[in-house]
Amino acid sequence: MFKRELSYLNNENNEVVKKTLEREIKVAQKIQMKLLNGPNPEVENGEISGVSIPARLIGGDYYDFYMLPNGKLRIVIGDVMGKGIPAAMLMILTRGAFRSASESTQGPGETLTAMNQAIYSDLRILGSFVTVLCADWDPNKATLTYASAGHNLPLIVCSEVEINEAPKIKGVMLGGLPNTSYQDNTLSLNDEDLVFFYTDGITEAQNPDGEMYKIDRLREALLDNYYAEVQEIEDSIVNAIDEFTESLDQKDDITMVLLKVKNGDTKVASYTSPVINS
Amino acid sequence: MKDTIQVYKEIDGLFCTIYVDGVLDYATMDSFIEEIKSIERGTEKVIINFEALEFIDSTGIGAIINLVHEAKDKRFSIELEAVRQEINDVLGTIGVFEILETLQKEES
């Protein structure tokens, strides 16, 4: 190892150094894409899909799924401060914390609490933070329990004319405060309801005039595609952003996770009166 | 939206006001960091005026969070002033105000 580093430093051929770096970045990109854009899980009474498109070769956005022993699916979406390689490294740290916390915690709030405890000091030393939204989908009860660590709340599309943000819930980003805890919020979903989790790379995507895509355009695109399957909706949103930005280089990573309820029957929704789990 | 930032500082006794004009993001961060670094020892209060701030990304928010933590260690207080509604909403969602309030309460 020492010899390798020494010969590397003595090598004055910039082209070799450049090629080595390019190769390492490509390997890092491959690792990240394999870990990130894995197969979508098959869930009972629902369809799920997710995609992350980094602004650079690798990015700091993150989503993941974790099947719990009780049949629920734990969903996480996050956005690491910054961009590129530094953000990607912290994204891997966050992924590890999520996987490990999911093994031993009951709900999303507990998961975020455990994640913050695990990575708070690392993030503080590095002067960084991560926003994370964690949610448990219960396919049998058709409920979504969620907690937020400073992340955008998901949008719930109930029909081709009705879209709402999930009820507000407090919670600071991971790496913001030590020993902080996160609360859960639960809402019931109807058959065909669509839950859209996202990162701000979508709403902050810019066109050549410097105008942002913003939440209103996103809401409109989701309403327009309400009747489609999750994969089609995902593609439509990606295309709508691309059309808006006129294929301009992305400034930020773009990530979304879509969950569509497929109960085959209609249940009474209690969307406007969520159950607060202490 | 312009892609630039102008940061300038006004000192009034033990109070220091930093005015941020433009976009505070990954590409424009350095001048803001420079102004923060030059805050003099003994300053009691740092006011960051965001009246002319058009956009802030996660890197910009990270700089604010780091300043808030630094303020606790160096024993000065921080106030975010004239924050536009849209930016106020972003800072609120991420938890900036809660961190500010919690750390400053601990300090007093």
CSV table of C-alpha atoms in Angstrom, one decimal:
chain,number,residue,atom,x,y,z
A,1,MET,CA,0.0,0.0,0.0
A,2,PHE,CA,2.8,2.4,1.0
A,3,LYS,CA,4.7,1.6,-2.2
A,4,ARG,CA,1.6,2.1,-4.3
A,5,GLU,CA,0.9,5.5,-2.8
A,6,LEU,CA,4.5,6.6,-3.2
A,7,SER,CA,4.7,5.6,-6.8
A,8,TYR,CA,1.4,7.3,-7.4
A,9,LEU,CA,2.6,10.6,-5.8
A,10,ASN,CA,5.8,10.4,-7.8
A,11,ASN,CA,4.0,9.9,-11.1
A,12,GLU,CA,4.0,13.2,-12.8
A,13,ASN,CA,1.8,12.1,-15.6
A,14,ASN,CA,-1.4,13.9,-15.0
A,15,GLU,CA,-3.2,11.8,-17.6
A,16,VAL,CA,-2.6,8.7,-15.5
A,17,VAL,CA,-3.8,10.4,-12.3
A,18,LYS,CA,-6.9,11.7,-14.2
A,19,LYS,CA,-7.7,8.3,-15.5
A,20,THR,CA,-7.3,6.6,-12.1
A,21,LEU,CA,-9.7,9.2,-10.6
A,22,GLU,CA,-12.2,8.8,-13.3
A,23,ARG,CA,-12.1,5.0,-12.9
A,24,GLU,CA,-12.6,5.3,-9.1
A,25,ILE,CA,-15.5,7.7,-9.5
A,26,LYS,CA,-17.1,5.3,-12.0
A,27,VAL,CA,-16.8,2.4,-9.6
A,28,ALA,CA,-18.2,4.7,-6.8
A,29,GLN,CA,-21.1,5.5,-9.1
A,30,LYS,CA,-21.7,1.9,-9.8
A,31,ILE,CA,-21.7,1.0,-6.1
A,32,GLN,CA,-24.1,3.8,-5.4
A,33,MET,CA,-26.5,3.0,-8.2
A,34,LYS,CA,-26.5,-0.7,-7.2
A,35,LEU,CA,-27.3,0.2,-3.6
A,36,LEU,CA,-29.8,2.9,-4.4
A,37,ASN,CA,-31.8,1.9,-7.4
A,38,GLY,CA,-32.4,-1.7,-6.5
A,39,PRO,CA,-35.6,-3.6,-7.4
A,40,ASN,CA,-38.8,-2.2,-6.1
A,41,PRO,CA,-40.3,-4.5,-3.4
A,42,GLU,CA,-43.6,-6.3,-4.1
A,43,VAL,CA,-46.2,-5.2,-1.6
A,44,GLU,CA,-49.6,-6.5,-0.7
A,45,ASN,CA,-52.5,-4.2,-1.6
A,46,GLY,CA,-50.2,-1.7,-3.3
A,47,GLU,CA,-47.7,-0.8,-5.9
A,48,ILE,CA,-44.4,0.9,-5.1
A,49,SER,CA,-41.7,2.5,-7.2
A,50,GLY,CA,-38.7,4.7,-6.6
A,51,VAL,CA,-36.0,6.5,-8.6
A,52,SER,CA,-33.1,8.7,-7.9
A,53,ILE,CA,-31.3,10.7,-10.6
A,54,PRO,CA,-28.1,12.4,-9.4
A,55,ALA,CA,-27.1,15.8,-10.6
A,56,ARG,CA,-23.5,14.7,-10.9
A,57,LEU,CA,-22.0,11.3,-11.4
A,58,ILE,CA,-23.0,10.4,-7.9
A,59,GLY,CA,-25.3,12.2,-5.5
A,60,GLY,CA,-26.5,12.7,-1.9
A,61,ASP,CA,-30.2,11.8,-2.3
A,62,TYR,CA,-31.3,8.5,-1.0
A,63,TYR,CA,-34.3,6.2,-0.8
A,64,ASP,CA,-34.7,2.7,0.5
A,65,PHE,CA,-37.3,0.0,1.5
A,66,TYR,CA,-37.2,-2.4,4.4
A,67,MET,CA,-39.7,-5.2,4.7
A,68,LEU,CA,-40.6,-5.6,8.4
A,69,PRO,CA,-41.4,-9.0,10.0
A,70,ASN,CA,-44.9,-7.8,10.8
A,71,GLY,CA,-45.7,-7.4,7.1
A,72,LYS,CA,-45.3,-3.6,7.0
A,73,LEU,CA,-43.0,-1.9,4.5
A,74,ARG,CA,-40.7,0.7,5.9
A,75,ILE,CA,-39.9,3.5,3.3
A,76,VAL,CA,-37.2,6.1,3.7
A,77,ILE,CA,-36.3,9.0,1.5
A,78,GLY,CA,-33.5,11.4,2.4
A,79,ASP,CA,-31.4,14.3,1.1
A,80,VAL,CA,-27.8,14.8,2.3
A,81,MET,CA,-26.5,18.4,2.5
A,82,GLY,CA,-24.3,19.3,-0.4
A,83,LYS,CA,-23.6,17.5,-3.6
A,84,GLY,CA,-21.3,15.0,-5.4
A,85,ILE,CA,-18.8,12.7,-3.7
A,86,PRO,CA,-18.9,14.2,-0.2
A,87,ALA,CA,-22.7,13.9,-0.1
A,88,ALA,CA,-22.6,10.4,-1.6
A,89,MET,CA,-20.3,9.3,1.2
A,90,LEU,CA,-22.7,10.6,3.9
A,91,MET,CA,-25.6,9.0,2.0
A,92,ILE,CA,-24.0,5.6,2.5
A,93,LEU,CA,-23.6,6.4,6.2
A,94,THR,CA,-27.3,7.3,6.4
A,95,ARG,CA,-28.3,4.1,4.6
A,96,GLY,CA,-26.3,2.0,7.1
A,97,ALA,CA,-28.0,3.8,10.0
A,98,PHE,CA,-31.4,3.3,8.5
A,99,ARG,CA,-30.9,-0.4,7.9
A,100,SER,CA,-29.5,-1.0,11.3
A,101,ALA,CA,-32.2,1.1,13.1
A,102,SER,CA,-35.0,-0.6,11.2
A,103,GLU,CA,-33.9,-4.0,12.7
A,104,SER,CA,-34.6,-2.8,16.2
A,105,THR,CA,-37.2,0.0,16.2
A,106,GLN,CA,-41.0,-0.1,16.3
A,107,GLY,CA,-42.0,2.8,14.1
A,108,PRO,CA,-40.7,5.6,11.9
A,109,GLY,CA,-40.3,8.1,14.7
A,110,GLU,CA,-38.2,5.6,16.7
A,111,THR,CA,-36.2,4.8,13.6
A,112,LEU,CA,-35.3,8.5,13.1
A,113,THR,CA,-34.5,8.8,16.7
A,114,ALA,CA,-32.1,5.9,16.5
A,115,MET,CA,-30.6,7.1,13.3
A,116,ASN,CA,-29.9,10.6,14.8
A,117,GLN,CA,-28.3,9.0,17.8
A,118,ALA,CA,-26.1,6.8,15.6
A,119,ILE,CA,-24.8,9.5,13.2
A,120,TYR,CA,-25.3,12.9,15.0
A,121,SER,CA,-21.7,13.2,16.2
A,122,ASP,CA,-20.3,12.2,12.8
A,123,LEU,CA,-22.5,14.8,11.0
A,124,ARG,CA,-21.6,17.5,13.5
A,125,ILE,CA,-17.9,16.9,13.1
A,126,LEU,CA,-18.3,17.1,9.4
A,127,GLY,CA,-20.6,20.2,9.6
A,128,SER,CA,-23.3,18.4,7.7
A,129,PHE,CA,-26.9,17.2,8.0
A,130,VAL,CA,-29.4,14.9,6.4
A,131,THR,CA,-33.2,15.4,6.0
A,132,VAL,CA,-35.1,12.2,6.1
A,133,LEU,CA,-38.8,11.1,5.8
A,134,CYS,CA,-39.5,7.6,7.1
A,135,ALA,CA,-42.9,5.9,6.8
A,136,ASP,CA,-44.4,2.5,7.5
A,137,TRP,CA,-47.0,1.2,5.0
A,138,ASP,CA,-49.4,-1.2,6.6
A,139,PRO,CA,-51.0,-3.1,3.7
A,140,ASN,CA,-53.6,-4.8,5.9
A,141,LYS,CA,-54.9,-1.7,7.6
A,142,ALA,CA,-54.2,0.6,4.7
A,143,THR,CA,-52.5,3.1,6.9
A,144,LEU,CA,-49.3,5.1,6.5
A,145,THR,CA,-47.4,6.1,9.7
A,146,TYR,CA,-44.7,8.6,9.1
A,147,ALA,CA,-42.1,10.8,10.8
A,148,SER,CA,-40.0,13.6,9.5
A,149,ALA,CA,-36.5,14.7,10.2
A,150,GLY,CA,-36.7,18.0,8.5
A,151,HIS,CA,-37.9,16.6,5.2
A,152,ASN,CA,-40.7,17.6,2.8
A,153,LEU,CA,-43.9,15.9,3.7
A,154,PRO,CA,-45.4,13.5,1.1
A,155,LEU,CA,-48.2,14.5,-1.2
A,156,ILE,CA,-51.4,12.4,-1.1
A,157,VAL,CA,-53.3,12.3,-4.4
A,158,CYS,CA,-56.9,11.2,-3.6
A,159,SER,CA,-58.5,11.7,-7.1
A,160,GLU,CA,-57.8,13.5,-10.3
A,161,VAL,CA,-58.8,16.8,-8.6
A,162,GLU,CA,-57.7,16.4,-5.0
A,163,ILE,CA,-54.1,16.5,-3.7
A,164,ASN,CA,-53.0,17.3,-0.2
A,165,GLU,CA,-49.8,17.5,1.7
A,166,ALA,CA,-49.7,15.0,4.6
A,167,PRO,CA,-50.5,16.7,7.9
A,168,LYS,CA,-47.6,18.6,9.4
A,169,ILE,CA,-45.3,17.0,11.9
A,170,LYS,CA,-42.4,18.5,13.6
A,171,GLY,CA,-38.8,17.1,13.6
A,172,VAL,CA,-35.4,18.6,12.9
A,173,MET,CA,-32.9,17.2,10.4
A,174,LEU,CA,-30.5,14.4,11.4
A,175,GLY,CA,-27.4,16.0,12.7
A,176,GLY,CA,-29.2,19.1,14.0
A,177,LEU,CA,-29.7,18.4,17.7
A,178,PRO,CA,-28.4,15.6,19.9
A,179,ASN,CA,-30.8,13.4,21.8
A,180,THR,CA,-33.8,14.6,20.0
A,181,SER,CA,-36.9,12.4,19.4
A,182,TYR,CA,-39.3,12.2,16.5
A,183,GLN,CA,-43.1,11.7,16.7
A,184,ASP,CA,-45.2,9.6,14.4
A,185,ASN,CA,-48.4,10.6,12.6
A,186,THR,CA,-50.8,8.0,11.1
A,187,LEU,CA,-53.2,8.5,8.3
A,188,SER,CA,-55.6,6.1,6.6
A,189,LEU,CA,-55.6,5.7,2.8
A,190,ASN,CA,-58.3,4.9,0.4
A,191,ASP,CA,-58.1,2.5,-2.5
A,192,GLU,CA,-56.2,4.1,-5.4
A,193,ASP,CA,-54.7,6.9,-3.3
A,194,LEU,CA,-51.2,7.8,-4.4
A,195,VAL,CA,-48.5,8.8,-1.9
A,196,PHE,CA,-45.7,10.8,-3.4
A,197,PHE,CA,-42.4,11.2,-1.5
A,198,TYR,CA,-39.9,13.5,-3.0
A,199,THR,CA,-36.7,15.5,-2.5
A,200,ASP,CA,-36.4,19.3,-3.2
A,201,GLY,CA,-34.4,18.6,-6.4
A,202,ILE,CA,-37.8,18.2,-8.1
A,203,THR,CA,-39.4,21.5,-6.9
A,204,GLU,CA,-36.2,23.4,-7.3
A,205,ALA,CA,-35.3,22.2,-10.8
A,206,GLN,CA,-34.6,25.3,-13.0
A,207,ASN,CA,-35.3,26.1,-16.6
A,208,PRO,CA,-33.0,28.2,-18.7
A,209,ASP,CA,-34.7,31.4,-17.4
A,210,GLY,CA,-33.8,30.5,-13.8
A,211,GLU,CA,-37.5,29.8,-13.0
A,212,MET,CA,-38.1,26.8,-10.6
A,213,TYR,CA,-40.4,23.9,-11.2
A,214,LYS,CA,-42.1,24.5,-7.8
A,215,ILE,CA,-44.7,22.6,-5.9
A,216,ASP,CA,-47.7,23.8,-8.0
A,217,ARG,CA,-46.4,22.3,-11.2
A,218,LEU,CA,-45.6,19.0,-9.4
A,219,ARG,CA,-49.1,18.9,-8.0
A,220,GLU,CA,-50.6,19.5,-11.4
A,221,ALA,CA,-48.5,16.8,-13.0
A,222,LEU,CA,-49.5,14.3,-10.3
A,223,LEU,CA,-53.2,15.1,-10.8
A,224,ASP,CA,-52.9,14.7,-14.5
A,225,ASN,CA,-51.5,11.2,-14.0
A,226,TYR,CA,-53.7,10.0,-11.2
A,227,TYR,CA,-55.1,7.1,-13.1
A,228,ALA,CA,-51.8,5.7,-14.3
A,229,GLU,CA,-49.7,3.0,-12.7
A,230,VAL,CA,-46.9,4.0,-10.4
A,231,GLN,CA,-44.1,3.4,-13.0
A,232,GLU,CA,-46.0,5.5,-15.6
A,233,ILE,CA,-46.5,8.3,-13.1
A,234,GLU,CA,-42.8,8.2,-12.2
A,235,ASP,CA,-41.8,8.4,-15.9
A,236,SER,CA,-44.3,11.2,-16.5
A,237,ILE,CA,-42.9,13.3,-13.6
A,238,VAL,CA,-39.3,12.8,-14.8
A,239,ASN,CA,-40.4,13.8,-18.3
A,240,ALA,CA,-42.4,16.8,-17.1
A,241,ILE,CA,-39.3,18.1,-15.2
A,242,ASP,CA,-37.1,17.4,-18.2
A,243,GLU,CA,-39.5,19.3,-20.5
A,244,PHE,CA,-39.7,22.2,-18.1
A,245,THR,CA,-36.0,22.5,-17.6
A,246,GLU,CA,-35.5,22.0,-21.4
A,247,SER,CA,-33.0,19.3,-20.5
A,248,LEU,CA,-30.7,21.8,-18.8
A,249,ASP,CA,-28.1,20.2,-16.6
A,250,GLN,CA,-29.6,19.3,-13.2
A,251,LYS,CA,-28.4,21.5,-10.3
A,252,ASP,CA,-29.6,19.0,-7.6
A,253,ASP,CA,-30.3,15.3,-7.3
A,254,ILE,CA,-33.9,14.3,-8.1
A,255,THR,CA,-35.5,11.5,-6.1
A,256,MET,CA,-39.1,10.2,-5.7
A,257,VAL,CA,-40.9,7.3,-4.2
A,258,LEU,CA,-44.5,6.5,-5.2
A,259,LEU,CA,-46.9,4.2,-3.3
A,260,LYS,CA,-50.3,3.5,-4.8
A,261,VAL,CA,-52.9,1.7,-2.7
A,262,LYS,CA,-54.5,-1.2,-4.5
A,263,ASN,CA,-57.0,-2.7,-2.1
A,264,GLY,CA,-59.6,-3.5,-4.6
A,265,ASP,CA,-62.2,-2.0,-2.3
A,266,THR,CA,-63.0,1.5,-0.9
A,267,LYS,CA,-62.4,2.4,2.7
A,268,VAL,CA,-63.4,5.4,4.6
A,269,ALA,CA,-60.4,7.8,4.7
A,270,SER,CA,-59.5,9.7,7.9
A,271,TYR,CA,-57.0,11.8,6.0
A,272,THR,CA,-58.0,15.0,7.6
A,273,SER,CA,-57.9,13.7,11.2
A,274,PRO,CA,-54.6,11.8,11.6
A,275,VAL,CA,-54.0,9.7,14.7
A,276,ILE,CA,-51.0,11.0,16.7
A,277,ASN,CA,-49.0,8.3,18.3
A,278,SER,CA,-47.1,9.5,21.2
B,1,MET,CA,-33.1,34.4,-10.4
B,2,LYS,CA,-29.5,35.5,-10.3
B,3,ASP,CA,-26.8,33.0,-9.6
B,4,THR,CA,-24.6,35.4,-7.5
B,5,ILE,CA,-24.4,36.5,-4.0
B,6,GLN,CA,-23.3,39.8,-2.3
B,7,VAL,CA,-22.5,39.6,1.4
B,8,TYR,CA,-21.6,42.6,3.5
B,9,LYS,CA,-21.2,43.3,7.1
B,10,GLU,CA,-22.2,46.2,9.4
B,11,ILE,CA,-20.8,46.5,12.9
B,12,ASP,CA,-22.5,48.5,15.6
B,13,GLY,CA,-20.6,48.1,18.9
B,14,LEU,CA,-21.1,44.5,20.0
B,15,PHE,CA,-23.7,43.8,17.3
B,16,CYS,CA,-22.8,42.5,13.9
B,17,THR,CA,-25.3,42.4,11.0
B,18,ILE,CA,-24.5,40.4,7.9
B,19,TYR,CA,-26.6,41.2,4.8
B,20,VAL,CA,-27.1,38.5,2.3
B,21,ASP,CA,-28.2,39.5,-1.2
B,22,GLY,CA,-28.9,36.9,-3.9
B,23,VAL,CA,-28.5,33.1,-3.9
B,24,LEU,CA,-26.9,31.3,-1.0
B,25,ASP,CA,-26.0,27.9,-2.4
B,26,TYR,CA,-23.3,25.4,-3.1
B,27,ALA,CA,-21.7,27.7,-5.8
B,28,THR,CA,-21.8,31.0,-3.9
B,29,MET,CA,-21.1,29.8,-0.3
B,30,ASP,CA,-17.5,31.0,0.0
B,31,SER,CA,-18.1,34.7,0.4
B,32,PHE,CA,-20.7,34.0,3.1
B,33,ILE,CA,-18.3,31.7,4.9
B,34,GLU,CA,-15.6,34.4,4.7
B,35,GLU,CA,-17.8,37.0,6.4
B,36,ILE,CA,-18.7,34.5,9.1
B,37,LYS,CA,-15.0,33.7,9.7
B,38,SER,CA,-14.3,37.4,10.1
B,39,ILE,CA,-16.8,37.9,13.0
B,40,GLU,CA,-14.7,39.5,15.7
B,41,ARG,CA,-14.2,38.0,19.1
B,42,GLY,CA,-16.3,39.6,21.8
B,43,THR,CA,-19.3,40.1,19.5
B,44,GLU,CA,-22.5,39.6,21.5
B,45,LYS,CA,-25.0,39.3,18.7
B,46,VAL,CA,-24.9,38.4,15.0
B,47,ILE,CA,-27.9,39.3,13.0
B,48,ILE,CA,-28.3,37.8,9.6
B,49,ASN,CA,-30.5,39.9,7.3
B,50,PHE,CA,-32.1,37.8,4.7
B,51,GLU,CA,-34.3,40.5,3.2
B,52,ALA,CA,-32.6,40.3,-0.2
B,53,LEU,CA,-32.0,36.5,-0.1
B,54,GLU,CA,-33.6,34.9,-3.1
B,55,PHE,CA,-32.8,31.3,-2.6
B,56,ILE,CA,-31.0,29.0,-0.1
B,57,ASP,CA,-30.1,25.4,-0.7
B,58,SER,CA,-29.0,22.7,1.7
B,59,THR,CA,-25.3,23.8,1.7
B,60,GLY,CA,-26.4,27.4,2.6
B,61,ILE,CA,-28.7,26.0,5.4
B,62,GLY,CA,-25.7,23.9,6.6
B,63,ALA,CA,-23.7,27.1,6.9
B,64,ILE,CA,-26.4,28.7,9.1
B,65,ILE,CA,-26.6,25.5,11.3
B,66,ASN,CA,-22.9,25.5,11.7
B,67,LEU,CA,-22.9,29.1,12.7
B,68,VAL,CA,-25.7,28.4,15.2
B,69,HIS,CA,-23.6,25.7,16.8
B,70,GLU,CA,-20.5,27.9,16.7
B,71,ALA,CA,-22.4,30.7,18.4
B,72,LYS,CA,-23.1,28.4,21.4
B,73,ASP,CA,-19.4,27.6,21.8
B,74,LYS,CA,-18.3,31.2,21.3
B,75,ARG,CA,-21.2,32.6,23.4
B,76,PHE,CA,-22.8,35.0,21.0
B,77,SER,CA,-26.5,35.0,20.0
B,78,ILE,CA,-27.9,34.8,16.5
B,79,GLU,CA,-31.0,36.3,15.0
B,80,LEU,CA,-32.3,35.7,11.5
B,81,GLU,CA,-34.0,38.9,10.3
B,82,ALA,CA,-36.4,39.8,7.5
B,83,VAL,CA,-36.7,36.2,6.2
B,84,ARG,CA,-39.1,35.9,3.2
B,85,GLN,CA,-42.1,33.6,3.7
B,86,GLU,CA,-41.0,31.0,1.2
B,87,ILE,CA,-37.5,30.8,2.7
B,88,ASN,CA,-39.0,30.9,6.2
B,89,ASP,CA,-41.1,27.8,5.3
B,90,VAL,CA,-38.0,25.9,4.1
B,91,LEU,CA,-36.0,26.8,7.2
B,92,GLY,CA,-39.0,25.9,9.4
B,93,THR,CA,-39.4,22.5,7.7
B,94,ILE,CA,-35.8,21.6,8.1
B,95,GLY,CA,-35.8,22.6,11.7
B,96,VAL,CA,-33.4,25.6,11.7
B,97,PHE,CA,-35.6,27.7,14.1
B,98,GLU,CA,-36.0,24.8,16.5
B,99,ILE,CA,-32.3,24.3,16.6
B,100,LEU,CA,-31.7,28.0,17.1
B,101,GLU,CA,-34.2,28.2,19.9
B,102,THR,CA,-33.0,25.0,21.6
B,103,LEU,CA,-29.3,25.9,21.6
B,104,GLN,CA,-29.9,29.5,22.6
B,105,LYS,CA,-32.2,28.4,25.5
B,106,GLU,CA,-29.4,26.0,26.7
B,107,GLU,CA,-27.0,28.9,26.5
B,108,SER,CA,-29.0,31.3,28.6
